[in-house]
Each structure stands twice: as C-alpha cells, then as structure tokens.
C-alpha cells in the first residue's frame, strides 16, 4: 500500500492505516477480492432468505425478532429500520472518528460476511475520497453495535439525509451547522438495511485511532524519560540486563533506555534513584503490553466479518450470533487506560525531580532568580492532565444494560471505552509535554546536552523549537510546542529489534 492510496481488502487493514485514512489526504480503493467476497455473500443470503427466516431481512429486530415481515411490506421494512434507528443525540462526532468509521465499515463488508449489496463499497469509498461525512451524533451506542451511526449513514446513501462537508485536519468537533455537501448516492435495498446497519464500525474506528495515538505517546515517553534521567544524572544500574532477564517487554524498555543513554559518561549522582527512574521499566512495560494487546484486538476485529447475521458462503448458510458485541475490545482498552495512568504518574514524579535543586543543581523550579517561579506551574498542569487520565481510567466494562424488552440483556460499553481511551491519551500527552519542557530547560541551564545518538537528535529537535528564555513568562506556548513534538520523538525510539540486539550484545 502506497502512502497516497489505501486499498481495503477485508483482511489487511491496520490501526495505523485507519488513522492515516481518517486524518490524511489519501485515496481509498476497494480490492477486487474484497468486492468478490461481498458479492458472494450478497448472492448467498438472498438464496438462504428464500428458504428460511433471516433476522432483520425477513423478520423484525430486537424484541421483534420473531415477527415475520409480510412480502407486501418487504420494501418498506428496511426503510423503517433506517429511519427509526437514526436517533443519535448530542454533539456530532469528530470528523476523523466518522471517517475512521467509514473505513472500517467498508473493510468489514469486504471481508464477506454481511450480505450487503457490494455496490455500497464504491459508495463508501467515494464518500471518503470526496471528503463528505454522514452526521453522526456522539450518543447512541453501548458496545453492542453502532446502529444509530450506521442508520444515519444509510439515510445519507439513499438520499434522505444530507452529507456534511468533512475536514481532514482531525481537529475539533463537527458542527451541527456544518456546510452540506454533495455526496454519493446508493439505492440501498430494504433487504440490505439491517445488514448494513448491524456493525460496530464507529466504535472500532475510534478505538483504532486511540490505540495508534497510545502507541505513539508511549514510544515518545521513553525518549523523554531518558532526557529527564540525563538531566538528573540518574543511575543506569536499574536498567542492567540482569535485572530484567525474566521479563521480555521490561527488558526491551530497559534496553531502549540504555541505547538512548549509550553515549553518556556522567557519573551517577546517587546510588539509587526515585521510582520515576528506578522503576520506569517495571511500570512502562505493562503499559506497552496493554497497548499492544489492545492494538492486536482491534486489528483482528476490523479484519473480520463481525456481522449478525453472518453469511457463510462456503456452507451456503446464515448464522445468527453475537459478533456485534465488542466486549473483548472494550476490556482491552480498559486495561490499557489503567496501565497508562500508572505510566503518567511516573512522568509526573520525574517532573517533580526536575524542580528540585538536589536533583538538577539549579535553583528551585529551575528559576533564574531567588523567589522566581520558573517552571513551578508545569507540575500543576501535569497533575491536572493526569487527573483526567485517572478519571478516564475507570473501566467502562463495569456497566451493563438490559434493553429491548429483556432480549438484549448485556452491554460492555466498548463505545465509551474507545472514547475514554482517546481522551486519556490526549491528557497523557500534555503531562509528557510538561516533562519534556522541564527536561530540556534543565539541560540548557546546566550547559549540557546529550553526547550523541538518538537522544541528541531528540534534544536538538526540541531545543530548535522550544523558547530558550528562563525568565518568568507564560509557558503555555512551550507546552503546546512540546506536545506537537511527540510524534517526532516517538520515531527516534530504538525499535524492539534494535533493543533486543543491544541486550544480547551486552
């Protein structure tokens, strides 16, 4: 797949590709194999529906599942489903989230289990390429299918609801008064209505964005922790290979820090550092493992035919099931947020050491004069952001719901978990930015810089854009600049293969 074109085939979509498609100016195409899978499922479900009931196609939905649709009402049935379920509420979802939803839904249909007319794939790709979006309110899903979001999309496709002009900057929320736009039209049949709507694409799209951002932030945090460690002349004993031999991911984190500090020859200032440095591998590794598990979980589901009913082409059958339920995704994201809070708490702890003269050799708060405030306020900002990470870390899976006259008696709230994960990562980035500002300022005031390698590159990138004045002044611009640097710093982290190679060499 090129940088300017992403081809959806139902089997090879990644979270990173979802993020690129949602946030970048790329062309979306559908592979021939994806179209053929969708076509085979479409032909199969029509044959099955002639001989036995198929949920939502020949019956009602929810508690009405046992009510058969009369043949003379068949054409109106699906239209009623689309209209009745397009009932979301609240502000509109961010444009990047809606684009991610369209990407995931197209890929799911290309996986070949929905039974929806394959012509809808071209329409979804056209919407993405034209930059138009269906209006999708935030509230309406609880982790058992994004019915309100998909119903609104379906009404746009059949021309009953207007498309909105969608931006690609990924920032801000879509406005209810956003300009209307000309978008694709596709005559989605009544029989295909439920097949199109029965999807968790909005939840999975937002989850894919969140885990992509989470991985990037965690990578950047290793580089920032190494800068802080250099600034306080920390000991590398806690990162010795023998300490981590029984924990592979922990060993990987320790090796990455050793690699970043490989050029530094300073004598440690103390025999044993605070937890922010000494326990960094032990705290960061679980966050990394949780993030990787969440990414694997989301990747697996966005490349599967998570449909109810599922069209089984080889067996020429339709299976009614619970594939719409995203319990596993929600639980993985819940775990990732809990681990992220622990990583954020260590970042705040390191920031605390960067305000202390006994650690930096500078005045308190890195001030340029007695009684000056220096970076004092950074701790308040970091802990304010960290409080939001803690608030969002509450497991969404602790909730449940009984709906539709008791027929749908469980919900995992993965939708809320996905949203909370994105918000938690955004807050964590602010805490990291505060630490980065403090670490770079400390090194500058000490007249020091990393001696070489990736850590020197990280310092140089930060120093080239962060203001160098140490007088008391507003630091909000510094924090914003540092937050924008995180993706670049993340790319400087030694890869796991490089870290393993270093560990073996030692």
C-alpha positions as a Python dict, from the first residue, in 0.01 Angstrom:
ca = {
    (1, 'X'): (0, 0, 0),
    (2, 'X'): (143, 338, -101),
    (3, 'X'): (143, 650, 111),
    (4, 'X'): (-121, 814, -108),
    (5, 'X'): (-354, 518, -165),
    (6, 'X'): (-504, 266, 73),
    (7, 'X'): (-674, -42, -67),
    (8, 'X'): (-931, -214, 152),
    (9, 'X'): (-949, -589, 106),
    (10, 'X'): (-1120, -705, 426),
    (11, 'X'): (-811, -878, 565),
    (12, 'X'): (-510, -646, 594),
    (13, 'X'): (-629, -320, 748),
    (14, 'X'): (-420, -193, 1042),
    (15, 'X'): (-494, 65, 1308),
    (16, 'X'): (-220, 284, 1163),
    (17, 'X'): (-386, 270, 820),
    (18, 'X'): (-721, 362, 974),
    (19, 'X'): (-555, 666, 1132),
    (20, 'X'): (-389, 765, 805),
    (21, 'X'): (-716, 733, 616),
    (22, 'X'): (-904, 928, 883),
    (23, 'X'): (-652, 1210, 915),
    (24, 'X'): (-464, 1231, 588),
    (25, 'X'): (-532, 1316, 229),
    (26, 'X'): (-524, 963, 88),
    (27, 'X'): (-729, 785, -175),
    (28, 'X'): (-938, 489, -67),
    (29, 'X'): (-987, 197, -305),
    (30, 'X'): (-1158, -141, -273),
    (31, 'X'): (-970, -450, -386),
    (32, 'X'): (-1118, -688, -641),
    (33, 'X'): (-1102, -974, -389),
    (34, 'X'): (-1295, -767, -137),
    (35, 'X'): (-1564, -691, -392),
    (36, 'X'): (-1591, -1057, -485),
    (37, 'X'): (-1624, -1168, -124),
    (38, 'X'): (-1900, -914, -72),
    (39, 'X'): (-2076, -1021, -391),
    (40, 'X'): (-2065, -1390, -297),
    (41, 'X'): (-2217, -1313, 44),
    (42, 'X'): (-2489, -1098, -116),
    (43, 'X'): (-2588, -1375, -353),
    (44, 'X'): (-2579, -1637, -76),
    (45, 'X'): (-2802, -1452, 170),
    (46, 'X'): (-3069, -1392, -91),
    (47, 'X'): (-3088, -1765, -159),
    (48, 'X'): (-3099, -1852, 211),
    (49, 'X'): (-3376, -1598, 276),
    (50, 'X'): (-3595, -1779, 24),
    (51, 'X'): (-3598, -2095, 237),
    (52, 'X'): (-3582, -1978, 600),
    (53, 'X'): (-3612, -1665, 818),
    (54, 'X'): (-3312, -1430, 825),
    (55, 'X'): (-3302, -1179, 1111),
    (56, 'X'): (-3366, -822, 1000),
    (57, 'X'): (-3415, -927, 641),
    (58, 'X'): (-3735, -1127, 670),
    (59, 'X'): (-3806, -1051, 1040),
    (60, 'X'): (-3823, -758, 1274),
    (61, 'X'): (-3529, -672, 1501),
    (62, 'X'): (-3464, -680, 1875),
    (63, 'X'): (-3770, -798, 2063),
    (64, 'X'): (-3949, -812, 1726),
    (65, 'X'): (-3717, -1085, 1601),
    (66, 'X'): (-3999, -1341, 1592),
    (67, 'X'): (-4225, -1117, 1383),
    (68, 'X'): (-4203, -1212, 1017),
    (69, 'X'): (-4219, -938, 756),
    (70, 'X'): (-4503, -988, 509),
    (71, 'X'): (-4389, -995, 149),
    (72, 'X'): (-4605, -698, 55),
    (73, 'X'): (-4433, -494, 331),
    (74, 'X'): (-4080, -603, 248),
    (75, 'X'): (-3981, -291, 58),
    (76, 'X'): (-4092, -60, 339),
    (77, 'X'): (-3949, -268, 624),
    (78, 'X'): (-3583, -179, 573),
    (79, 'X'): (-3663, 187, 521),
    (80, 'X'): (-3846, 193, 853),
    (81, 'X'): (-3542, 35, 1020),
    (82, 'X'): (-3310, 302, 884),
    (83, 'X'): (-3540, 584, 981),
    (84, 'X'): (-3625, 457, 1328),
    (85, 'X'): (-3266, 383, 1424),
    (86, 'X'): (-3117, 715, 1306),
    (87, 'X'): (-3178, 859, 1652),
    (88, 'X'): (-2838, 957, 1790),
    (89, 'X'): (-2808, 1263, 2013),
    (90, 'X'): (-2558, 1516, 2140),
    (91, 'X'): (-2276, 1688, 1954),
    (92, 'X'): (-2153, 1539, 1630),
    (93, 'X'): (-1854, 1307, 1647),
    (94, 'X'): (-1521, 1446, 1533),
    (95, 'X'): (-1467, 1422, 1156),
    (96, 'X'): (-1169, 1187, 1196),
    (97, 'X'): (-1383, 946, 1401),
    (98, 'X'): (-1655, 940, 1134),
    (99, 'X'): (-1400, 885, 858),
    (100, 'X'): (-1248, 601, 1059),
    (101, 'X'): (-1597, 450, 1089),
    (102, 'X'): (-1648, 459, 711),
    (103, 'X'): (-1308, 297, 652),
    (104, 'X'): (-1376, 18, 900),
    (105, 'X'): (-1729, -49, 769),
    (106, 'X'): (-1606, -76, 411),
    (107, 'X'): (-1333, -316, 520),
    (108, 'X'): (-1582, -526, 717),
    (109, 'X'): (-1813, -559, 418),
    (110, 'X'): (-1514, -652, 202),
    (111, 'X'): (-1445, -935, 449),
    (112, 'X'): (-1751, -1104, 301),
    (113, 'X'): (-2000, -1178, 576),
    (114, 'X'): (-2259, -902, 570),
    (115, 'X'): (-2462, -998, 265),
    (116, 'X'): (-2498, -631, 169),
    (117, 'X'): (-2504, -533, -198),
    (118, 'X'): (-2134, -498, -294),
    (119, 'X'): (-2214, -176, -478),
    (120, 'X'): (-2217, 1, -141),
    (121, 'X'): (-1839, -43, -120),
    (122, 'X'): (-1781, 203, -404),
    (123, 'X'): (-2022, 449, -244),
    (124, 'X'): (-1836, 437, 89),
    (125, 'X'): (-1503, 484, -88),
    (126, 'X'): (-1649, 778, -282),
    (127, 'X'): (-1765, 943, 41),
    (128, 'X'): (-1414, 915, 185),
    (129, 'X'): (-1247, 1039, -132),
    (130, 'X'): (-1488, 1330, -169),
    (131, 'X'): (-1436, 1427, 195),
    (132, 'X'): (-1804, 1410, 291),
    (133, 'X'): (-1942, 1270, 614),
    (134, 'X'): (-2274, 1148, 747),
    (135, 'X'): (-2395, 1338, 1056),
    (136, 'X'): (-2312, 1105, 1346),
    (137, 'X'): (-2402, 1223, 1697),
    (138, 'X'): (-2183, 1107, 1983),
    (139, 'X'): (-2452, 932, 2186),
    (140, 'X'): (-2632, 621, 2066),
    (141, 'X'): (-2416, 310, 2110),
    (142, 'X'): (-2322, 99, 2412),
    (143, 'X'): (-2082, -153, 2260),
    (144, 'X'): (-2340, -384, 2101),
    (145, 'X'): (-2348, -231, 1755),
    (146, 'X'): (-2334, 127, 1628),
    (147, 'X'): (-2689, 126, 1496),
    (148, 'X'): (-2758, 499, 1520),
    (149, 'X'): (-2435, 593, 1341),
    (150, 'X'): (-2482, 338, 1065),
    (151, 'X'): (-2852, 425, 1022),
    (152, 'X'): (-2760, 790, 970),
    (153, 'X'): (-2501, 681, 713),
    (154, 'X'): (-2759, 465, 537),
    (155, 'X'): (-3002, 758, 512),
    (156, 'X'): (-2727, 966, 351),
    (157, 'X'): (-2662, 689, 99),
    (158, 'X'): (-3027, 665, -6),
    (159, 'X'): (-3062, 1043, -24),
    (160, 'X'): (-3294, 1102, 272),
    (161, 'X'): (-3030, 1281, 478),
    (162, 'X'): (-2768, 1531, 361),
    (163, 'X'): (-2398, 1465, 370),
    (164, 'X'): (-2179, 1714, 555),
    (165, 'X'): (-1860, 1868, 427),
    (166, 'X'): (-1588, 1692, 625),
    (167, 'X'): (-1246, 1830, 711),
    (168, 'X'): (-922, 1630, 714),
    (169, 'X'): (-744, 1824, 985),
    (170, 'X'): (-867, 1587, 1256),
    (171, 'X'): (-924, 1871, 1496),
    (172, 'X'): (-1232, 1994, 1671),
    (173, 'X'): (-1583, 1861, 1666),
    (174, 'X'): (-1805, 1870, 1364),
    (175, 'X'): (-2064, 2144, 1395),
    (176, 'X'): (-2432, 2073, 1360),
    (177, 'X'): (-2444, 2374, 1126),
    (178, 'X'): (-2155, 2247, 911),
    (179, 'X'): (-2198, 2303, 542),
    (180, 'X'): (-2394, 2049, 346),
    (181, 'X'): (-2216, 1870, 67),
    (182, 'X'): (-2294, 1664, -238),
    (183, 'X'): (-2209, 1304, -165),
    (184, 'X'): (-2254, 962, -319),
    (185, 'X'): (-2596, 810, -367),
    (186, 'X'): (-2660, 438, -349),
    (187, 'X'): (-3004, 273, -358),
    (188, 'X'): (-2954, 53, -53),
    (189, 'X'): (-3233, -202, -72),
    (190, 'X'): (-3478, -265, 209),
    (191, 'X'): (-3344, -619, 248),
    (192, 'X'): (-2990, -486, 299),
    (193, 'X'): (-3079, -226, 561),
    (194, 'X'): (-3011, -433, 872),
    (195, 'X'): (-2708, -598, 713),
    (196, 'X'): (-2553, -256, 658),
    (197, 'X'): (-2650, -114, 997),
    (198, 'X'): (-2556, -412, 1215),
    (199, 'X'): (-2196, -307, 1267),
    (200, 'X'): (-1956, -186, 1535),
    (201, 'X'): (-1754, 20, 1284),
    (202, 'X'): (-1783, 352, 1470),
    (203, 'X'): (-1660, 203, 1797),
    (204, 'X'): (-1377, 17, 1623),
    (205, 'X'): (-1278, 320, 1417),
    (206, 'X'): (-1246, 535, 1727),
    (207, 'X'): (-1061, 251, 1902),
    (208, 'X'): (-814, 225, 1612),
    (209, 'X'): (-737, 597, 1638),
    (210, 'X'): (-695, 571, 2014),
    (211, 'X'): (-454, 278, 2014),
    (212, 'X'): (-248, 437, 1736),
    (213, 'X'): (-211, 752, 1943),
    (214, 'X'): (-144, 548, 2257),
    (215, 'X'): (142, 358, 2100),
    (216, 'X'): (297, 681, 1973),
    (217, 'X'): (271, 853, 2313),
    (218, 'X'): (426, 556, 2494),
    (219, 'X'): (716, 550, 2249),
    (220, 'X'): (776, 922, 2297),
    (221, 'X'): (768, 883, 2675),
    (222, 'X'): (1075, 655, 2671),
    (223, 'X'): (1276, 922, 2491),
    (224, 'X'): (1153, 1193, 2729),
    (225, 'X'): (1229, 979, 3035),
    (226, 'X'): (1585, 934, 2907),
    (227, 'X'): (1624, 1313, 2872),
    (228, 'X'): (1499, 1359, 3228),
    (229, 'X'): (1735, 1090, 3351),
    (230, 'X'): (2026, 1268, 3188),
    (231, 'X'): (1919, 1597, 3345),
    (232, 'X'): (1921, 1449, 3697),
    (233, 'X'): (2233, 1238, 3636),
    (234, 'X'): (2043, 920, 3710),
    (235, 'X'): (2191, 577, 3763),
    (236, 'X'): (2169, 317, 3489),
    (237, 'X'): (2205, 27, 3732),
    (238, 'X'): (1828, -17, 3736),
    (239, 'X'): (1844, -82, 3360),
    (240, 'X'): (2110, -355, 3371),
    (241, 'X'): (2018, -660, 3157),
    (242, 'X'): (2033, -898, 3452),
    (243, 'X'): (1758, -703, 3630),
    (244, 'X'): (1507, -770, 3352),
    (245, 'X'): (1606, -1111, 3224),
    (246, 'X'): (1275, -1275, 3321),
    (247, 'X'): (1054, -1004, 3171),
    (248, 'X'): (1088, -970, 2790),
    (249, 'X'): (899, -642, 2741),
    (250, 'X'): (1053, -493, 3054),
    (251, 'X'): (1393, -594, 2915),
    (252, 'X'): (1303, -427, 2586),
    (253, 'X'): (1221, -100, 2763),
    (254, 'X'): (1541, -112, 2967),
    (255, 'X'): (1747, -183, 2656),
    (256, 'X'): (1587, 111, 2476),
    (257, 'X'): (1683, 345, 2761),
    (258, 'X'): (2037, 207, 2768),
    (259, 'X'): (2061, 261, 2394),
    (260, 'X'): (1943, 620, 2425),
    (261, 'X'): (2199, 687, 2701),
    (262, 'X'): (2480, 485, 2544),
    (263, 'X'): (2691, 793, 2465),
    (264, 'X'): (2669, 941, 2815),
    (265, 'X'): (2965, 900, 3051),
    (266, 'X'): (2849, 1105, 3353),
    (267, 'X'): (2895, 950, 3695),
    (268, 'X'): (2556, 891, 3858),
    (269, 'X'): (2467, 1148, 4124),
    (270, 'X'): (2326, 891, 4366),
    (271, 'X'): (2340, 520, 4435),
    (272, 'X'): (1967, 474, 4388),
    (273, 'X'): (1713, 697, 4214),
    (274, 'X'): (1345, 761, 4292),
    (275, 'X'): (1083, 534, 4138),
    (276, 'X'): (1031, 766, 3841),
    (277, 'X'): (1365, 642, 3710),
    (278, 'X'): (1440, 325, 3904),
    (279, 'X'): (1102, 160, 3834),
    (280, 'X'): (1045, 302, 3487),
    (281, 'X'): (1086, -32, 3302),
    (282, 'X'): (860, -209, 3551),
    (283, 'X'): (579, 46, 3505),
    (284, 'X'): (621, 127, 3138),
    (285, 'X'): (635, -235, 3021),
    (286, 'X'): (281, -320, 3141),
    (287, 'X'): (151, -8, 2965),
    (288, 'X'): (329, -114, 2649),
    (289, 'X'): (198, -469, 2674),
    (290, 'X'): (-157, -347, 2734),
    (291, 'X'): (-135, -110, 2438),
    (292, 'X'): (-6, -385, 2212),
    (293, 'X'): (-281, -621, 2324),
    (294, 'X'): (-542, -355, 2256),
    (295, 'X'): (-398, -288, 1911),
    (296, 'X'): (-391, -659, 1826),
    (297, 'X'): (-750, -694, 1944),
    (298, 'X'): (-877, -402, 1737),
    (299, 'X'): (-678, -510, 1431),
    (300, 'X'): (-821, -859, 1448),
    (301, 'X'): (-1180, -736, 1468),
    (302, 'X'): (-1158, -473, 1192),
    (303, 'X'): (-1045, -752, 960),
    (304, 'X'): (-1324, -992, 1047),
    (305, 'X'): (-1682, -1025, 933),
    (306, 'X'): (-1826, -916, 1267),
    (307, 'X'): (-2182, -945, 1139),
    (308, 'X'): (-2516, -1059, 1274),
    (309, 'X'): (-2645, -1248, 1094),
    (310, 'X'): (-2322, -1380, 943),
    (311, 'X'): (-2337, -1504, 586),
    (312, 'X'): (-2136, -1825, 549),
    (313, 'X'): (-2063, -1853, 177),
    (314, 'X'): (-1885, -2193, 175),
    (315, 'X'): (-2171, -2362, 364),
    (316, 'X'): (-2442, -2156, 189),
    (317, 'X'): (-2587, -2070, 529),
    (318, 'X'): (-2663, -1776, 756),
    (319, 'X'): (-2574, -1787, 1125),
    (320, 'X'): (-2741, -1570, 1387),
    (321, 'X'): (-2485, -1477, 1651),
    (322, 'X'): (-2333, -1214, 1880),
    (323, 'X'): (-2046, -1090, 1662),
    (324, 'X'): (-2166, -731, 1700),
    (325, 'X'): (-2069, -743, 2069),
    (326, 'X'): (-1734, -572, 2130),
    (327, 'X'): (-1671, -696, 2485),
    (328, 'X'): (-1314, -803, 2407),
    (329, 'X'): (-1226, -469, 2254),
    (330, 'X'): (-1369, -277, 2547),
    (331, 'X'): (-1186, -488, 2804),
    (332, 'X'): (-855, -446, 2620),
    (333, 'X'): (-899, -70, 2607),
    (334, 'X'): (-1000, -55, 2973),
    (335, 'X'): (-678, -236, 3068),
    (336, 'X'): (-470, -3, 2851),
    (337, 'X'): (-608, 307, 3025),
    (338, 'X'): (-536, 167, 3370),
    (339, 'X'): (-178, 96, 3271),
    (340, 'X'): (-149, 437, 3104),
    (341, 'X'): (-238, 612, 3429),
    (342, 'X'): (49, 435, 3604),
    (343, 'X'): (289, 549, 3331),
    (344, 'X'): (154, 904, 3362),
    (345, 'X'): (203, 901, 3738),
    (346, 'X'): (573, 824, 3686),
    (347, 'X'): (605, 1108, 3436),
    (348, 'X'): (464, 1347, 3694),
    (349, 'X'): (707, 1207, 3951),
    (350, 'X'): (1001, 1271, 3720),
    (351, 'X'): (875, 1623, 3661),
    (352, 'X'): (884, 1673, 4037),
    (353, 'X'): (1253, 1584, 4050),
    (354, 'X'): (1323, 1835, 3772),
    (355, 'X'): (1205, 2116, 4002),
    (356, 'X'): (1437, 2010, 4287),
    (357, 'X'): (1784, 2167, 4332),
    (358, 'X'): (1918, 1843, 4485),
    (359, 'X'): (1848, 1668, 4153),
    (360, 'X'): (1927, 1936, 3895),
    (361, 'X'): (2191, 2151, 4068),
    (362, 'X'): (1979, 2453, 3971),
    (363, 'X'): (1760, 2685, 4172),
    (364, 'X'): (1423, 2551, 4282),
    (365, 'X'): (1181, 2524, 3986),
    (366, 'X'): (1474, 2598, 3752),
    (367, 'X'): (1417, 2966, 3828),
    (368, 'X'): (1660, 3231, 3710),
    (369, 'X'): (1643, 3429, 4035),
    (370, 'X'): (1557, 3383, 4401),
    (371, 'X'): (1180, 3381, 4462),
    (372, 'X'): (1113, 3346, 4087),
    (373, 'X'): (859, 3079, 3987),
    (374, 'X'): (1042, 2924, 3693),
    (375, 'X'): (862, 2604, 3588),
    (376, 'X'): (658, 2575, 3908),
    (377, 'X'): (327, 2581, 3717),
    (378, 'X'): (421, 2283, 3499),
    (379, 'X'): (354, 2047, 3789),
    (380, 'X'): (3, 2186, 3828),
    (381, 'X'): (-68, 2145, 3457),
    (382, 'X'): (72, 1792, 3451),
    (383, 'X'): (-132, 1683, 3752),
    (384, 'X'): (-443, 1846, 3608),
    (385, 'X'): (-398, 1641, 3291),
    (386, 'X'): (-315, 1331, 3493),
    (387, 'X'): (-637, 1373, 3690),
    (388, 'X'): (-824, 1336, 3364),
    (389, 'X'): (-627, 1022, 3278),
    (390, 'X'): (-725, 884, 3619),
    (391, 'X'): (-1090, 978, 3566),
    (392, 'X'): (-1098, 816, 3222),
    (393, 'X'): (-925, 504, 3355),
    (394, 'X'): (-1245, 386, 3524),
    (395, 'X'): (-1335, 61, 3343),
    (396, 'X'): (-1632, 109, 3113),
    (397, 'X'): (-1696, -265, 3140),
    (398, 'X'): (-1821, -218, 3495),
    (399, 'X'): (-2151, -102, 3345),
    (400, 'X'): (-2422, -306, 3178),
    (401, 'X'): (-2775, -263, 3045),
    (402, 'X'): (-3088, -465, 2972),
    (403, 'X'): (-3265, -345, 2659),
    (404, 'X'): (-3537, -428, 2409),
    (405, 'X'): (-3781, -590, 2646),
    (406, 'X'): (-3507, -800, 2804),
    (407, 'X'): (-3394, -969, 2482),
    (408, 'X'): (-3063, -781, 2477),
    (409, 'X'): (-2958, -820, 2837),
    (410, 'X'): (-2591, -726, 2835),
    (411, 'X'): (-2368, -441, 2721),
    (412, 'X'): (-1995, -392, 2758),
    (413, 'X'): (-1986, -19, 2672),
    (414, 'X'): (-1684, -59, 2446),
    (415, 'X'): (-1800, 256, 2265),
    (416, 'X'): (-1746, 457, 2581),
    (417, 'X'): (-1418, 276, 2642),
    (418, 'X'): (-1289, 376, 2298),
    (419, 'X'): (-1387, 738, 2356),
    (420, 'X'): (-1232, 741, 2703),
    (421, 'X'): (-908, 595, 2568),
    (422, 'X'): (-869, 869, 2310),
    (423, 'X'): (-936, 1135, 2574),
    (424, 'X'): (-695, 974, 2821),
    (425, 'X'): (-416, 964, 2565),
    (426, 'X'): (-473, 1331, 2483),
    (427, 'X'): (-437, 1421, 2851),
    (428, 'X'): (-131, 1197, 2891),
    (429, 'X'): (34, 1384, 2603),
    (430, 'X'): (1, 1708, 2799),
    (431, 'X'): (169, 1555, 3103),
    (432, 'X'): (452, 1429, 2881),
    (433, 'X'): (487, 1770, 2720),
    (434, 'X'): (536, 1928, 3064),
    (435, 'X'): (812, 1678, 3143),
    (436, 'X'): (979, 1745, 2808),
    (437, 'X'): (979, 2122, 2863),
    (438, 'X'): (1134, 2075, 3207),
    (439, 'X'): (1399, 1825, 3094),
    (440, 'X'): (1517, 2035, 2801),
    (441, 'X'): (1524, 2353, 3010),
    (442, 'X'): (1725, 2180, 3283),
    (443, 'X'): (1986, 2057, 3037),
    (444, 'X'): (2011, 2401, 2878),
    (445, 'X'): (2057, 2573, 3214),
    (446, 'X'): (2319, 2314, 3311),
    (447, 'X'): (2505, 2387, 2989),
    (448, 'X'): (2474, 2021, 2890),
    (449, 'X'): (2335, 1823, 2601),
    (450, 'X'): (2325, 1455, 2507),
    (451, 'X'): (2656, 1344, 2359),
    (452, 'X'): (2517, 1168, 2053),
    (453, 'X'): (2278, 921, 1901),
    (454, 'X'): (1902, 933, 1902),
    (455, 'X'): (1889, 1117, 2235),
    (456, 'X'): (2100, 1400, 2093),
    (457, 'X'): (1868, 1412, 1792),
    (458, 'X'): (1570, 1436, 2028),
    (459, 'X'): (1730, 1715, 2227),
    (460, 'X'): (1827, 1908, 1915),
    (461, 'X'): (1476, 1882, 1773),
    (462, 'X'): (1325, 2008, 2097),
    (463, 'X'): (1584, 2281, 2151),
    (464, 'X'): (1535, 2410, 1798),
    (465, 'X'): (1169, 2494, 1860),
    (466, 'X'): (1127, 2545, 2235),
    (467, 'X'): (1185, 2904, 2358),
    (468, 'X'): (1516, 2935, 2543),
    (469, 'X'): (1434, 3221, 2781),
    (470, 'X'): (1439, 3133, 3151),
    (471, 'X'): (1277, 3448, 3283),
    (472, 'X'): (932, 3412, 3437),
    (473, 'X'): (693, 3410, 3141),
    (474, 'X'): (387, 3223, 3015),
    (475, 'X'): (473, 2859, 2945),
    (476, 'X'): (157, 2764, 2758),
    (477, 'X'): (328, 2803, 2422),
    (478, 'X'): (614, 2582, 2538),
    (479, 'X'): (370, 2306, 2639),
    (480, 'X'): (188, 2324, 2305),
    (481, 'X'): (515, 2308, 2111),
    (482, 'X'): (636, 2014, 2318),
    (483, 'X'): (309, 1825, 2265),
    (484, 'X'): (342, 1872, 1889),
    (485, 'X'): (694, 1726, 1908),
    (486, 'X'): (583, 1391, 2048),
    (487, 'X'): (530, 1213, 1714),
    (488, 'X'): (880, 1307, 1602),
    (489, 'X'): (1033, 1192, 1929),
    (490, 'X'): (842, 864, 1909),
    (491, 'X'): (1010, 788, 1578),
    (492, 'X'): (1352, 819, 1744),
    (493, 'X'): (1290, 534, 1987),
    (494, 'X'): (1508, 229, 1913),
    (495, 'X'): (1293, -45, 1763),
    (496, 'X'): (1229, -365, 1961),
    (497, 'X'): (1469, -549, 1729),
    (498, 'X'): (1739, -290, 1793),
    (499, 'X'): (1675, -312, 2167),
    (500, 'X'): (1698, -691, 2166),
    (501, 'X'): (2020, -672, 1964),
    (502, 'X'): (2169, -431, 2216),
    (503, 'X'): (2065, -651, 2509),
    (504, 'X'): (2235, -952, 2351),
    (505, 'X'): (2548, -754, 2270),
    (506, 'X'): (2578, -657, 2633),
}
